[in-house]
Each structure stands twice: as structure tokens, then as C-alpha cells.
Short mmCIF file of C-alpha atoms and ligand atoms in Angstrom, two decimals:
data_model
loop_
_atom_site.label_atom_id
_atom_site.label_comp_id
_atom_site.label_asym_id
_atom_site.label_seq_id
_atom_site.Cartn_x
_atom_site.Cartn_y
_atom_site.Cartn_z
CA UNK L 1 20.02 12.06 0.35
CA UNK L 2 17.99 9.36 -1.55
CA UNK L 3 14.41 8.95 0.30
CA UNK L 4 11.80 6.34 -0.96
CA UNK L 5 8.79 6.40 1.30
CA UNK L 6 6.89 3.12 -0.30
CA UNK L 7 7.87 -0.19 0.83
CA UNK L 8 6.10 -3.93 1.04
CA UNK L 9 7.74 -6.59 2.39
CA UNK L 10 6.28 -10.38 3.38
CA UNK L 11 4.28 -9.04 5.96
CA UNK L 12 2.05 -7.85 3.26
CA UNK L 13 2.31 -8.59 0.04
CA UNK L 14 6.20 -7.60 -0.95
CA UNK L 15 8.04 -11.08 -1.07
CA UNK L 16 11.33 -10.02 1.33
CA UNK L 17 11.38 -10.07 4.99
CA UNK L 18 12.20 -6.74 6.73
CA UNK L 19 15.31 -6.79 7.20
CA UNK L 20 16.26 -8.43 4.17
CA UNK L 21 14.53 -5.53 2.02
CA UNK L 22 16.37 -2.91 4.51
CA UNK L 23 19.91 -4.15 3.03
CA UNK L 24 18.31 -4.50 -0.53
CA UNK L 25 17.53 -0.20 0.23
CA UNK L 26 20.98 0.16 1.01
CA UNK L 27 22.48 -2.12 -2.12
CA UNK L 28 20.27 0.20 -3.74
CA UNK L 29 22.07 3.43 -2.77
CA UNK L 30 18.74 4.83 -0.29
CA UNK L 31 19.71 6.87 2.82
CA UNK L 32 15.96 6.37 4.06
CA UNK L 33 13.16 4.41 3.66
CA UNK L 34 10.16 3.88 4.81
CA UNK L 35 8.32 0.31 5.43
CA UNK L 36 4.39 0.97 3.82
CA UNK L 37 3.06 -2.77 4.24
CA UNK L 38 -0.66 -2.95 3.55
CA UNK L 39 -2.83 -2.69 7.10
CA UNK L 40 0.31 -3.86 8.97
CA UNK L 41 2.88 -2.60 11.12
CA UNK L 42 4.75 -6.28 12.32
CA UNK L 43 7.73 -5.55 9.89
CA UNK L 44 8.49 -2.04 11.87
CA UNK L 45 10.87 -3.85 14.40
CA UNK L 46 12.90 -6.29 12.29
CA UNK L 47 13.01 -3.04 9.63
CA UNK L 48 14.11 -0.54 12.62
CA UNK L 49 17.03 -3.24 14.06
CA UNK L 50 18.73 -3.73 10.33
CA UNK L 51 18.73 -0.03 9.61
CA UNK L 52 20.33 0.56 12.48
CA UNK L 53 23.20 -1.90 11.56
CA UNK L 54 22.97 -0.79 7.89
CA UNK L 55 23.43 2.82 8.99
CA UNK L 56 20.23 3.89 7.32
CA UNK L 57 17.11 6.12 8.20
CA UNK L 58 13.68 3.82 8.77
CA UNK L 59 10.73 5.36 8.31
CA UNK L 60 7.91 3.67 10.16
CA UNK L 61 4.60 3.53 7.65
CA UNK L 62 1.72 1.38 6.55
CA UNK L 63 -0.73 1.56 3.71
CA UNK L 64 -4.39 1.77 4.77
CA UNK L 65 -6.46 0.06 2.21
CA UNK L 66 -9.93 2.15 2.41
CA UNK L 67 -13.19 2.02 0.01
CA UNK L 68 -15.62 4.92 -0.81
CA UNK L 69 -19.29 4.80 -0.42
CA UNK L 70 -19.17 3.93 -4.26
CA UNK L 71 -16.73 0.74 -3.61
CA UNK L 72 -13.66 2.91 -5.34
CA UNK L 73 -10.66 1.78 -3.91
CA UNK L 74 -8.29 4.40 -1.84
CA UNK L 75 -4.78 3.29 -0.46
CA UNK L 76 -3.49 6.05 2.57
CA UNK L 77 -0.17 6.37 3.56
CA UNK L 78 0.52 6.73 7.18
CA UNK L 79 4.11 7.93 8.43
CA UNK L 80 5.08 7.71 12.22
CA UNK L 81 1.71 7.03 13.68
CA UNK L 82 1.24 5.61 17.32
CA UNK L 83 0.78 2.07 16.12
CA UNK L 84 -1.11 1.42 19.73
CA UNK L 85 -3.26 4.05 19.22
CA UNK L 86 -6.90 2.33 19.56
CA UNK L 87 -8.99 3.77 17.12
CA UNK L 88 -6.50 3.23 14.39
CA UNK L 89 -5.93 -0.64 15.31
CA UNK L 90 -9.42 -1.19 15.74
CA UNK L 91 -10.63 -0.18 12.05
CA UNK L 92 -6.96 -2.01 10.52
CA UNK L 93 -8.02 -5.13 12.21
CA UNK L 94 -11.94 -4.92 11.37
CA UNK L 95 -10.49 -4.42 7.78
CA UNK L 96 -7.79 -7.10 7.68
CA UNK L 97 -10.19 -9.38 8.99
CA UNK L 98 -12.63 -8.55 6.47
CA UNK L 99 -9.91 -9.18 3.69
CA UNK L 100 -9.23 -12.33 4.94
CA UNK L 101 -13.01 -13.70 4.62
CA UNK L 102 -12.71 -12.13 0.86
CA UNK L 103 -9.89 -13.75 -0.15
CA UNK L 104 -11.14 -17.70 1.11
CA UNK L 105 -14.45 -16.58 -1.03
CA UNK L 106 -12.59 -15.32 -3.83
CA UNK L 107 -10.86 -19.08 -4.11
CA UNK L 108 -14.18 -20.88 -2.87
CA UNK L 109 -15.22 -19.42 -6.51
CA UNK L 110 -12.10 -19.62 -8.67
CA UNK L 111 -12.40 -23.36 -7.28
CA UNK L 112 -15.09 -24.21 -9.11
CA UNK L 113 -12.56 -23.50 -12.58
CA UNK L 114 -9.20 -24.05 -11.34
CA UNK L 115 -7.90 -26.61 -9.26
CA UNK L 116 -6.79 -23.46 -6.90
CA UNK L 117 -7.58 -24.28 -2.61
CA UNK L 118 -7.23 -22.06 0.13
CA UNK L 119 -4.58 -24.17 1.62
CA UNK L 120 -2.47 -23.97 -1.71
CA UNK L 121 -2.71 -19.84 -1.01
CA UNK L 122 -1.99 -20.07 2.51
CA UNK L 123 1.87 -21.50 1.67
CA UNK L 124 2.31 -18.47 0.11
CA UNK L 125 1.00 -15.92 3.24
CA UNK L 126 3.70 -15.46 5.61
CA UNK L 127 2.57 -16.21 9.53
CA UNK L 128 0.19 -12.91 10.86
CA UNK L 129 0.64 -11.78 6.80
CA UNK L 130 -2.01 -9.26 4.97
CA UNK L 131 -4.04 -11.51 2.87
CA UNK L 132 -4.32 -10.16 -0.92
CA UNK L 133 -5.33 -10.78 -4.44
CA UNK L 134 -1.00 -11.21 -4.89
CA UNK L 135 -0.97 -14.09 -2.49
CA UNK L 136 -4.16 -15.84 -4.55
CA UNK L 137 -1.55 -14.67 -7.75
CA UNK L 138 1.31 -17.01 -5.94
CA UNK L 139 -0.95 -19.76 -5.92
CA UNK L 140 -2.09 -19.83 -9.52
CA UNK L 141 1.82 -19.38 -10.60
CA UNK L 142 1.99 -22.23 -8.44
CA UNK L 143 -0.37 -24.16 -10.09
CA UNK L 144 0.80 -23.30 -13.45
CA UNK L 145 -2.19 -21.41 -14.62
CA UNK L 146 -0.07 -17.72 -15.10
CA UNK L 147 3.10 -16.98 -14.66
CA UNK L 148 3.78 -13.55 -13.27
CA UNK L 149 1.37 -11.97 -10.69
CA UNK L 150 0.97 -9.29 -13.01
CA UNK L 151 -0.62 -11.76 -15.33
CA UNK L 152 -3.24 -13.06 -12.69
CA UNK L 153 -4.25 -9.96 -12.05
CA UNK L 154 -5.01 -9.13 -15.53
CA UNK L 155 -6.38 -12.56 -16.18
CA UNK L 156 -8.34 -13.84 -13.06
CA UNK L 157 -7.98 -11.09 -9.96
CA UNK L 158 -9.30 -7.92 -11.69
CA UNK L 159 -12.60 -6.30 -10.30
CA UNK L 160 -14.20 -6.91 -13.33
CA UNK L 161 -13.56 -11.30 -13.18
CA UNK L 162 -16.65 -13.44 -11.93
CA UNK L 163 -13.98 -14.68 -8.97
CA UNK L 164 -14.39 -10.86 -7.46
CA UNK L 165 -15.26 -10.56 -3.98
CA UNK L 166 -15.26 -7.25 -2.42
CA UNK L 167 -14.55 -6.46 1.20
CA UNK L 168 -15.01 -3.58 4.20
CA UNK L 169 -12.43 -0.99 4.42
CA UNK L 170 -12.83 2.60 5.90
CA UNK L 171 -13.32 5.81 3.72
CA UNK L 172 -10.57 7.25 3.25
CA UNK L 173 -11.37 10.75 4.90
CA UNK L 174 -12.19 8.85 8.09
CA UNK L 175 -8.87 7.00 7.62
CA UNK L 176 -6.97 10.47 7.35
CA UNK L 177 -8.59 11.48 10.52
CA UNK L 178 -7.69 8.35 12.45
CA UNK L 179 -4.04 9.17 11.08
CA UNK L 180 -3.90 12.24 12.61
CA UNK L 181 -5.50 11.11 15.56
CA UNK L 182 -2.58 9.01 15.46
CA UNK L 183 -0.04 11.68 15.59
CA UNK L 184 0.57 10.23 11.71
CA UNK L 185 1.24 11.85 8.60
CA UNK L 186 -1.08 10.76 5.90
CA UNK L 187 -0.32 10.64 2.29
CA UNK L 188 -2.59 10.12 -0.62
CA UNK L 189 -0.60 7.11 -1.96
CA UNK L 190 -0.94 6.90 -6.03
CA UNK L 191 -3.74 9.15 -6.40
CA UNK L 192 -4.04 8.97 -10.35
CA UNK L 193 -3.46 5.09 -10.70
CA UNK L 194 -5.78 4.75 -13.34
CA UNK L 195 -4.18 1.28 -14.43
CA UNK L 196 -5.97 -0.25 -11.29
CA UNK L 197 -9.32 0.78 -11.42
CA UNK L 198 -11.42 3.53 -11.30
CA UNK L 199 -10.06 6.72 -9.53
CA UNK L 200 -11.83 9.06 -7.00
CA UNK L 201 -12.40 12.59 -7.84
CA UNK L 202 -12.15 16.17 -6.45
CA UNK L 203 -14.39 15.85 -3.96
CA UNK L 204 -13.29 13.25 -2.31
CA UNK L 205 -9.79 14.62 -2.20
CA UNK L 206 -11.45 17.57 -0.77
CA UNK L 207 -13.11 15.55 2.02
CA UNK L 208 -9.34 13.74 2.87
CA UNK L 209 -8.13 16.90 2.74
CA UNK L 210 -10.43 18.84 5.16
CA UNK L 211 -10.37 15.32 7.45
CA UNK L 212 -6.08 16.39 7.50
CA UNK L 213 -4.47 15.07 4.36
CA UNK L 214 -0.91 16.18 4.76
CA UNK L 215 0.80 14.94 1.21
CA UNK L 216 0.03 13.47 -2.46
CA UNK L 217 2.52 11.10 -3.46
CA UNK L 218 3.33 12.67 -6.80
CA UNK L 219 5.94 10.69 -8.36
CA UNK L 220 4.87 6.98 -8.84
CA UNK L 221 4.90 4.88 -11.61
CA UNK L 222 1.30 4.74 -11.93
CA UNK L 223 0.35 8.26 -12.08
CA UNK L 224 0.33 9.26 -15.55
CA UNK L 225 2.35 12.29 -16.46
CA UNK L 226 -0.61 14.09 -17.20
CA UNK L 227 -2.46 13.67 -14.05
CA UNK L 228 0.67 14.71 -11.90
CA UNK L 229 0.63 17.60 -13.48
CA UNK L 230 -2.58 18.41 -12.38
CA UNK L 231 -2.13 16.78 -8.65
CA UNK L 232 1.17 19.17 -8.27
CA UNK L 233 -1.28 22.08 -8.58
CA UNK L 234 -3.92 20.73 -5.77
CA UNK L 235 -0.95 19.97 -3.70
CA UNK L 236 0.53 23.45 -4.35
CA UNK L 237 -3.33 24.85 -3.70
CA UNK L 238 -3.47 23.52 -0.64
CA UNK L 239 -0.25 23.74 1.04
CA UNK L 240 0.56 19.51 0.91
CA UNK L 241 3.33 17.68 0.51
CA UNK L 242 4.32 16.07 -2.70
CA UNK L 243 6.45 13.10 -2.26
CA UNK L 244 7.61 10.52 -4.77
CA UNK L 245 8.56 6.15 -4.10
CA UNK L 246 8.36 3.10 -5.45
CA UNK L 247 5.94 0.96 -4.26
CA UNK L 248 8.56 -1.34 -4.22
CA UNK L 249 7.04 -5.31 -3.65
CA UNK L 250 10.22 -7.21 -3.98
CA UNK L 251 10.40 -9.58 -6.73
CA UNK L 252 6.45 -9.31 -6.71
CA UNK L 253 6.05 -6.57 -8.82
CA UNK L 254 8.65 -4.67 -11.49
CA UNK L 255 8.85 -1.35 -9.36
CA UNK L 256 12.91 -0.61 -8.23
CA UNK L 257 14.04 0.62 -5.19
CA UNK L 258 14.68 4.34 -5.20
CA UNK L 259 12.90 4.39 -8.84
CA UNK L 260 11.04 7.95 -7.47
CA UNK L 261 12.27 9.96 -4.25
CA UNK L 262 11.27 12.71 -2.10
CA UNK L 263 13.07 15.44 -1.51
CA UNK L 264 15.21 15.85 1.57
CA UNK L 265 13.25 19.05 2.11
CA UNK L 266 9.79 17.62 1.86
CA UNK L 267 10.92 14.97 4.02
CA UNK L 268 12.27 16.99 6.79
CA UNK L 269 9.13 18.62 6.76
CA UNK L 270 6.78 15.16 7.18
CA UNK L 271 9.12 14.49 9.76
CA UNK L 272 8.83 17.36 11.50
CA UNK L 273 4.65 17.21 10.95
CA UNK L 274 4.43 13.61 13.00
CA UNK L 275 3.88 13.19 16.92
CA UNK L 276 3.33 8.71 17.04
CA UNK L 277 6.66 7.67 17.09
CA UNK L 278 10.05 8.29 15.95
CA UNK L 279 12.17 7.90 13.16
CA UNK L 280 14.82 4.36 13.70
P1 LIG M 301 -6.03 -6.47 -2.69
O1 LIG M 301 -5.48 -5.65 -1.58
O2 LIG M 301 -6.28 -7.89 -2.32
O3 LIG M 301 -7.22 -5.83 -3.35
O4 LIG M 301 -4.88 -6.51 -3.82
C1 LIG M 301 -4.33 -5.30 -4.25
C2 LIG M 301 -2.83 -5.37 -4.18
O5 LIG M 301 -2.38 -6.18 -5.24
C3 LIG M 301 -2.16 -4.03 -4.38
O6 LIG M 301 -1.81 -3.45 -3.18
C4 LIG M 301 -0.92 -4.35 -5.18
O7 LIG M 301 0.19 -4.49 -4.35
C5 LIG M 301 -1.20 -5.67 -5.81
N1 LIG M 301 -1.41 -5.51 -7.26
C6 LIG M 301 -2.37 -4.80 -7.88
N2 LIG M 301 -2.28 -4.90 -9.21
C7 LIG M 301 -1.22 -5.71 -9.46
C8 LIG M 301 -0.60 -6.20 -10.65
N3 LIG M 301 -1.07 -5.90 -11.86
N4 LIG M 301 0.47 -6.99 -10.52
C9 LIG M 301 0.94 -7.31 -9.31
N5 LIG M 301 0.40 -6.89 -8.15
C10 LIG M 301 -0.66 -6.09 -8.21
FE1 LIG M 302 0.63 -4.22 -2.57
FE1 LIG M 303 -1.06 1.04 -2.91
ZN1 LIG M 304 1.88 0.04 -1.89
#
């Protein structure tokens, strides 16, 4: 079995619809995988219906995007959480609309040194979308001012440009707890991704995991070798799962389809640790 649990399509910031990126998993040889759009779960039934034709396993997930008290940002998987339950919904939306209020600022200020406009970022946000920093990369590709969305982030979108604009987003414990709450599975996605920013330490992975972390995603391109070394031992310390995907973002970032997997093992056993919904 070949299980990548980290997905994005265009109703975050991944550039494929659904469905579309369901039959690019199965051109890629996956058995299962699971849709992780950022503070979203409108791809779930257009993911669910394709697997279902393609024959494949769809694992229900989203991304929380969450902030600690020190503005470090956190990403949390959730797997198979109630996506009606009300305390979960409430904090997404308070969150996605607080992204959304970022991201006009964000271009209010690049506007004063590129000729970049919120409607120009808006062609590139698919209807009820996640607004991001990659959609604000579209634009200046767009525009002719980078050319990869790699490069806009290293040029213009970083935390440390003058066009940064932070925005609310839970803690990540209390975003574990909602997960549960849930009946989800949360996952520490890419806890050692350096190459993005400033990392949280031990004791904030202690305070996810007494709030009910279930699993550190282990293998992912951004964890440095070293650091998973050291993250296999907390996860073994504590009795979590260790699971390994791709992050895959379509042709929005380099990251390949079943690049990293989970074991069939470790996935039988999220499975088996979730009580929202079911796998499709
Ligand atoms: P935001 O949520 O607006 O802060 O933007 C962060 C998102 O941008 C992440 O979830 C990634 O998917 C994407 N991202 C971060 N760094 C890069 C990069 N270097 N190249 C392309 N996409 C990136
Ligand atoms: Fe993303
Ligand atoms: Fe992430
Ligand atoms: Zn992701």
C-alpha cells in the first residue's frame, strides 16, 4: 500500500481541483490519500466522489494554520474530524477570515512598489478559496516581477519583507484539542521546517501533546535529516504516530506525489484512532 497523507488542491493553495489531483494520486501509483487543504474542507466531496471511481482510499484532512503567543507559525494536521463540529468551524472561519484581511493589506503595501492590486490576486483564488502568500505569488508571476512562487516567497512574501502582514490563528495546543473534540486525529505537520521560519520548541510540543497530539509527520521534505532523528525519539517517547507525505501543491510547489509515505500499519492505526467521519 502507498499512503500519502498531505494534499493541497485549489481550494487552498495547491493549483488542481479535487478530483483532478485524486487521478493525478492514482497516475502516481497511491492506494490512499488524504486531501490536507489549508483551513478548508470544500474539496472533501469532489475528492471522496473521484476516489470512489478511481478505486482509491480518501482520506478526509485539513491543515490548521495556528500561531504561538510568540507569532511562530504551527501548521496541524487533522484526519477524519466532524467537519460540522462547531467549535472547530468557528475558530477555521475566525482564522480564514483573518487571512483574508492580511492578504488585501499585504498588497495595499506591495502596491506602493509594484504595480500588484488585489483584483489582479483575486483571478488567481478559486471561488470560497484559502487566501495565501502563494495566491499574492500568482499575481506577481503574473505581472512579471518573479517567476516561480518559490521565488516570491524568497524575494517579496518572507516574514522578514516590509510587505509582511501578520494575522490571527489559534495556538496550536488549543487547535489539537478542538481536533479531538472533533473526533480528529491531529498531526504535527512538518515539525522541523526550519526553511520557513523559525520553529517551536519542546515545550510547546509538550503542550500539543498533553492538549492530544496523536502523530509527528516525520518524513517530509522539509525536516532535515537531523531533526527527524531527534522527532522519531519524542514520537517513540510518547507513544505517537510518525507518518510521512508530500505536501504535495500541484504544479505550485516541487513536492511529488507519494515522494514520503506512511506505513500501512501506522495508518491503520490513525484510522482506527478517529470518531468524525469516515474514510471514502
Ligand atoms: P500563508 O498561509 O499565507 O502564510 O502562506 C504559507 C503557505 O505558502 C504555505 O502553506 C505553503 O504552502 C506556501 N509556501 C511557503 N513557502 C513557500 C515557497 N518557498 N514556495 C512556494 N510556496 C510556499
Ligand atoms: Fe500550502
Ligand atoms: Fe504546512
Ligand atoms: Zn501543507
Amino acid at each position: 500500500m502507498r499512503i500519502d497523507l498531505h494534499t493541497h488542491s485549489n481550494v487552498s493553495d495547491g493549483t488542481e481541483d479535487p478530483a483532478v489531483l485524486i487521478v493525478s494520486a492514482a497516475a502516481a501509483g497511491l492506494d490512499a490519500v488524504a486531501l490536507t487543504d489549508h483551513d478548508s474542507t470544500a474539496g472533501w466531496d469532489g475528492a471522496a466522489a473521484a476516489a470512489a471511481e478511481q478505486g482509491m482510499i480518501f482520506v478526509p484532512g485539513m491543515e490548521v494554520s495556528c500561531s504561538t503567543d510568540t507569532g511562530i507559525s504551527v501548521h496541524v494536521l487533522s484526519y477524519l474530524h466532524d467537519p460540522a463540529h462547531p467549535g472547530l468551524r468557528a475558530e477555521i472561519e475566525k482564522s480564514r477570515t483573518a487571512r483574508l484581511t492580511r492578504a488585501r493589506r499585504m498588497v495595499e503595501l506591495m502596491g506602493e512598489d509594484f504595480p500588484i492590486t488585489w483584483d489582479i490576486v483575486q483571478q488567481h483564488v478559486s471561488d470560497g478559496a484559502t487566501v495565501g502568500r502563494p495566491h499574492i505569488a500568482d499575481a506577481l508571476i503574473t505581472l512579471g516581477i518573479v517567476s516561480t512562487r518559490s521565488e516570491a516567497f524568497e524575494r517579496v512574501l518572507t516574514a522578514r519583507s516590509p510587505y509582511w502582514v501578520s494575522h490571527y490563528a489559534p495556538h496550536p495546543a488549543r487547535a489539537v484539542a478542538l481536533i479531538r473534540d472533533a473526533g480528529g486525529v491531529p498531526v504535527f505537520a512538518h515539525p522541523s521546517a526550519f526553511n520557513r521560519g523559525a520553529v517551536v520548541g519542546g515545550a510547546v510540543i509538550e503542550e500539543m501533546i498533553d492538549a492530544g497530539l496523536l502523530g509527528l509527520e516525520v518524513e517530509h521534505r522539509d525536516n532535515p535529516e537531523v531533526a527527524r532523528v531527534e522527532l522519531r525519539r519524542l514520537a517513540h517517547r510518547h507513544g505517537l504516530l510518525v507518518t510521512g507525505s508530500s505536501d504535495y501543491h500541484g504544479s505550485g510547489k516541487p513536492n511529488l506525489l507519494g515522494e514520503n509515505l506512511t506505513s500501512p500499519e501506522t495508518f491503520e492505526a490513525l484510522v482506527s484512532l478517529a470518531t468524525g467521519t469516515h474514510v471514502g
